[in-house]
Amino acid sequence: MALDPSFIGRTYPPTEPYEVGREKIREFAVAVGDANPAYLDPEAAKALGHPDVIAPPTFPIVLTMRAAGQVVQDPELGLDYSRVVHGDQKFSYTRPVRAGDRLTVAVTVDNIKSLAGNDVLTVRGEVADVTGEHVVTSVMTLVARAADEKAGE
């Protein structure tokens, strides 16, 4: 079943604030194998002009995937999440994510299209701090693989 194209342009309410902690940044940096001192050591981050440790560039996936759940779990959209693969991910920064940030995410369905029987869903997440300052934009592409027509035979 194809996704409902009337969802293009639909924006969901911003998430509750997520407080970015030093330990979460450290855990993420270790998990992705990035030992950049600016992610682990407040003094190293301050030497680079940051007020505290900063997060690796892909850290916002923690927030934006959770926020995109509003879209993928919307029963009216018609997405079979059991068939979804993560097709692409991009981040465009205004400034780095920092320890102590309290961030919200507002997600919008940017595009829905069908390619070779697969549904392709593009979701944009606008990440801002609680004062409204833009921090990063996330654009994720999710692909819902076509159902195997031979499975029913």
C-alpha positions as a Markdown table, in Angstrom:
| # | Residue | x | y | z |
|---|---|---|---|---|
| 1 | Met | 0.0 | 0.0 | 0.0 |
| 2 | Ala | 1.5 | 3.4 | -1.0 |
| 3 | Leu | 2.0 | 6.1 | 1.5 |
| 4 | Asp | -0.4 | 8.9 | 1.6 |
| 5 | Pro | 1.1 | 11.8 | -0.4 |
| 6 | Ser | -1.2 | 14.3 | 1.4 |
| 7 | Phe | 1.3 | 14.1 | 4.3 |
| 8 | Ile | 3.9 | 16.1 | 2.3 |
| 9 | Gly | 4.4 | 19.3 | 4.2 |
| 10 | Arg | 2.8 | 18.0 | 7.4 |
| 11 | Thr | 4.7 | 19.3 | 10.5 |
| 12 | Tyr | 4.4 | 17.6 | 13.9 |
| 13 | Pro | 4.5 | 19.3 | 17.3 |
| 14 | Pro | 8.0 | 19.9 | 18.7 |
| 15 | Thr | 9.3 | 17.3 | 21.1 |
| 16 | Glu | 9.8 | 17.9 | 24.8 |
| 17 | Pro | 13.3 | 19.3 | 25.5 |
| 18 | Tyr | 16.1 | 16.8 | 25.6 |
| 19 | Glu | 19.0 | 17.8 | 27.9 |
| 20 | Val | 22.3 | 17.0 | 26.4 |
| 21 | Gly | 24.7 | 15.7 | 29.0 |
| 22 | Arg | 28.5 | 15.3 | 29.0 |
| 23 | Glu | 28.1 | 11.6 | 29.7 |
| 24 | Lys | 25.7 | 11.0 | 26.8 |
| 25 | Ile | 28.1 | 12.8 | 24.5 |
| 26 | Arg | 31.0 | 10.7 | 25.8 |
| 27 | Glu | 29.0 | 7.5 | 25.4 |
| 28 | Phe | 28.1 | 8.3 | 21.9 |
| 29 | Ala | 31.6 | 9.3 | 20.9 |
| 30 | Val | 32.9 | 6.0 | 22.3 |
| 31 | Ala | 30.2 | 4.0 | 20.6 |
| 32 | Val | 31.1 | 5.5 | 17.2 |
| 33 | Gly | 34.8 | 5.2 | 17.8 |
| 34 | Asp | 35.6 | 9.0 | 17.8 |
| 35 | Ala | 38.1 | 10.0 | 20.4 |
| 36 | Asn | 38.2 | 13.7 | 19.5 |
| 37 | Pro | 39.2 | 15.5 | 22.8 |
| 38 | Ala | 36.5 | 18.1 | 22.2 |
| 39 | Tyr | 33.9 | 15.4 | 22.7 |
| 40 | Leu | 35.5 | 14.0 | 25.9 |
| 41 | Asp | 37.4 | 16.8 | 27.7 |
| 42 | Pro | 35.8 | 20.1 | 28.7 |
| 43 | Glu | 39.2 | 21.8 | 28.8 |
| 44 | Ala | 40.0 | 20.7 | 25.3 |
| 45 | Ala | 36.6 | 21.9 | 24.1 |
| 46 | Lys | 37.2 | 25.3 | 25.8 |
| 47 | Ala | 40.6 | 25.6 | 24.2 |
| 48 | Leu | 38.7 | 25.4 | 20.8 |
| 49 | Gly | 36.3 | 28.1 | 21.9 |
| 50 | His | 33.4 | 26.0 | 23.1 |
| 51 | Pro | 31.7 | 26.6 | 26.5 |
| 52 | Asp | 31.7 | 22.8 | 27.2 |
| 53 | Val | 32.2 | 19.5 | 25.4 |
| 54 | Ile | 30.6 | 19.3 | 22.0 |
| 55 | Ala | 28.9 | 16.3 | 20.4 |
| 56 | Pro | 30.0 | 14.3 | 17.4 |
| 57 | Pro | 28.3 | 15.5 | 14.2 |
| 58 | Thr | 26.0 | 12.5 | 14.1 |
| 59 | Phe | 24.8 | 12.8 | 17.7 |
| 60 | Pro | 21.5 | 14.5 | 16.8 |
| 61 | Ile | 20.3 | 11.1 | 15.4 |
| 62 | Val | 19.5 | 10.4 | 19.1 |
| 63 | Leu | 16.9 | 13.2 | 19.1 |
| 64 | Thr | 15.8 | 13.2 | 15.5 |
| 65 | Met | 15.0 | 9.5 | 15.2 |
| 66 | Arg | 12.8 | 9.7 | 18.3 |
| 67 | Ala | 11.0 | 12.7 | 16.9 |
| 68 | Ala | 10.6 | 11.0 | 13.5 |
| 69 | Gly | 8.7 | 8.4 | 15.4 |
| 70 | Gln | 5.7 | 10.8 | 15.3 |
| 71 | Val | 5.7 | 10.4 | 11.6 |
| 72 | Val | 6.5 | 6.7 | 11.2 |
| 73 | Gln | 4.0 | 5.7 | 13.9 |
| 74 | Asp | 1.2 | 7.8 | 12.5 |
| 75 | Pro | -1.4 | 5.2 | 11.5 |
| 76 | Glu | -2.9 | 7.5 | 8.9 |
| 77 | Leu | 0.4 | 7.6 | 6.9 |
| 78 | Gly | 0.2 | 3.9 | 6.2 |
| 79 | Leu | 3.9 | 3.0 | 6.8 |
| 80 | Asp | 4.8 | -0.6 | 7.5 |
| 81 | Tyr | 7.8 | 0.0 | 9.7 |
| 82 | Ser | 8.8 | -3.7 | 9.5 |
| 83 | Arg | 9.8 | -3.1 | 5.9 |
| 84 | Val | 11.8 | 0.1 | 6.5 |
| 85 | Val | 15.5 | 0.6 | 6.0 |
| 86 | His | 17.4 | 3.9 | 6.7 |
| 87 | Gly | 18.3 | 5.1 | 3.2 |
| 88 | Asp | 20.2 | 8.4 | 3.9 |
| 89 | Gln | 21.0 | 10.9 | 6.6 |
| 90 | Lys | 22.3 | 14.5 | 6.4 |
| 91 | Phe | 22.9 | 17.1 | 9.1 |
| 92 | Ser | 23.3 | 20.9 | 8.4 |
| 93 | Tyr | 24.6 | 22.8 | 11.4 |
| 94 | Thr | 24.3 | 26.4 | 12.6 |
| 95 | Arg | 26.5 | 25.5 | 15.6 |
| 96 | Pro | 27.6 | 22.3 | 17.4 |
| 97 | Val | 25.5 | 20.5 | 19.9 |
| 98 | Arg | 27.0 | 21.2 | 23.3 |
| 99 | Ala | 26.7 | 19.7 | 26.8 |
| 100 | Gly | 24.0 | 21.5 | 28.7 |
| 101 | Asp | 21.9 | 22.2 | 25.6 |
| 102 | Arg | 18.1 | 21.6 | 26.0 |
| 103 | Leu | 17.0 | 20.8 | 22.5 |
| 104 | Thr | 13.6 | 20.3 | 20.8 |
| 105 | Val | 12.9 | 18.8 | 17.4 |
| 106 | Ala | 10.0 | 19.7 | 15.1 |
| 107 | Val | 9.7 | 17.2 | 12.2 |
| 108 | Thr | 8.1 | 17.8 | 8.8 |
| 109 | Val | 7.4 | 15.3 | 6.0 |
| 110 | Asp | 9.4 | 16.8 | 3.1 |
| 111 | Asn | 8.7 | 14.2 | 0.4 |
| 112 | Ile | 7.0 | 10.9 | -0.4 |
| 113 | Lys | 7.6 | 9.1 | -3.6 |
| 114 | Ser | 7.5 | 5.6 | -5.0 |
| 115 | Leu | 10.6 | 4.1 | -6.7 |
| 116 | Ala | 10.5 | 0.6 | -8.2 |
| 117 | Gly | 7.6 | -0.3 | -5.9 |
| 118 | Asn | 9.4 | 1.0 | -2.8 |
| 119 | Asp | 8.0 | 4.0 | -0.8 |
| 120 | Val | 10.6 | 6.6 | -0.1 |
| 121 | Leu | 9.8 | 9.0 | 2.8 |
| 122 | Thr | 11.9 | 12.1 | 3.5 |
| 123 | Val | 11.6 | 13.6 | 7.0 |
| 124 | Arg | 13.2 | 16.9 | 8.1 |
| 125 | Gly | 13.9 | 17.6 | 11.7 |
| 126 | Glu | 14.6 | 21.2 | 12.8 |
| 127 | Val | 16.6 | 21.0 | 16.1 |
| 128 | Ala | 16.5 | 24.2 | 18.2 |
| 129 | Asp | 17.5 | 25.1 | 21.8 |
| 130 | Val | 14.7 | 26.1 | 24.2 |
| 131 | Thr | 15.3 | 29.8 | 23.3 |
| 132 | Gly | 14.4 | 29.0 | 19.7 |
| 133 | Glu | 17.9 | 29.2 | 18.3 |
| 134 | His | 18.4 | 26.9 | 15.4 |
| 135 | Val | 21.2 | 24.3 | 16.0 |
| 136 | Val | 21.0 | 21.7 | 13.3 |
| 137 | Thr | 18.7 | 20.4 | 10.6 |
| 138 | Ser | 18.4 | 16.7 | 10.0 |
| 139 | Val | 17.2 | 15.2 | 6.8 |
| 140 | Met | 16.5 | 11.5 | 6.9 |
| 141 | Thr | 15.4 | 9.3 | 4.1 |
| 142 | Leu | 13.5 | 6.1 | 5.0 |
| 143 | Val | 12.7 | 3.4 | 2.4 |
| 144 | Ala | 9.8 | 1.0 | 2.9 |
| 145 | Arg | 10.7 | -1.9 | 0.8 |
| 146 | Ala | 8.0 | -3.3 | -1.5 |
| 147 | Ala | 6.2 | -6.3 | -0.3 |
| 148 | Asp | 7.4 | -9.6 | -1.8 |
| 149 | Glu | 4.5 | -10.5 | -4.2 |
| 150 | Lys | 5.7 | -14.2 | -4.2 |
| 151 | Ala | 5.4 | -14.5 | -0.4 |
| 152 | Gly | 1.6 | -15.1 | -0.7 |
| 153 | Glu | 2.1 | -18.0 | -3.2 |
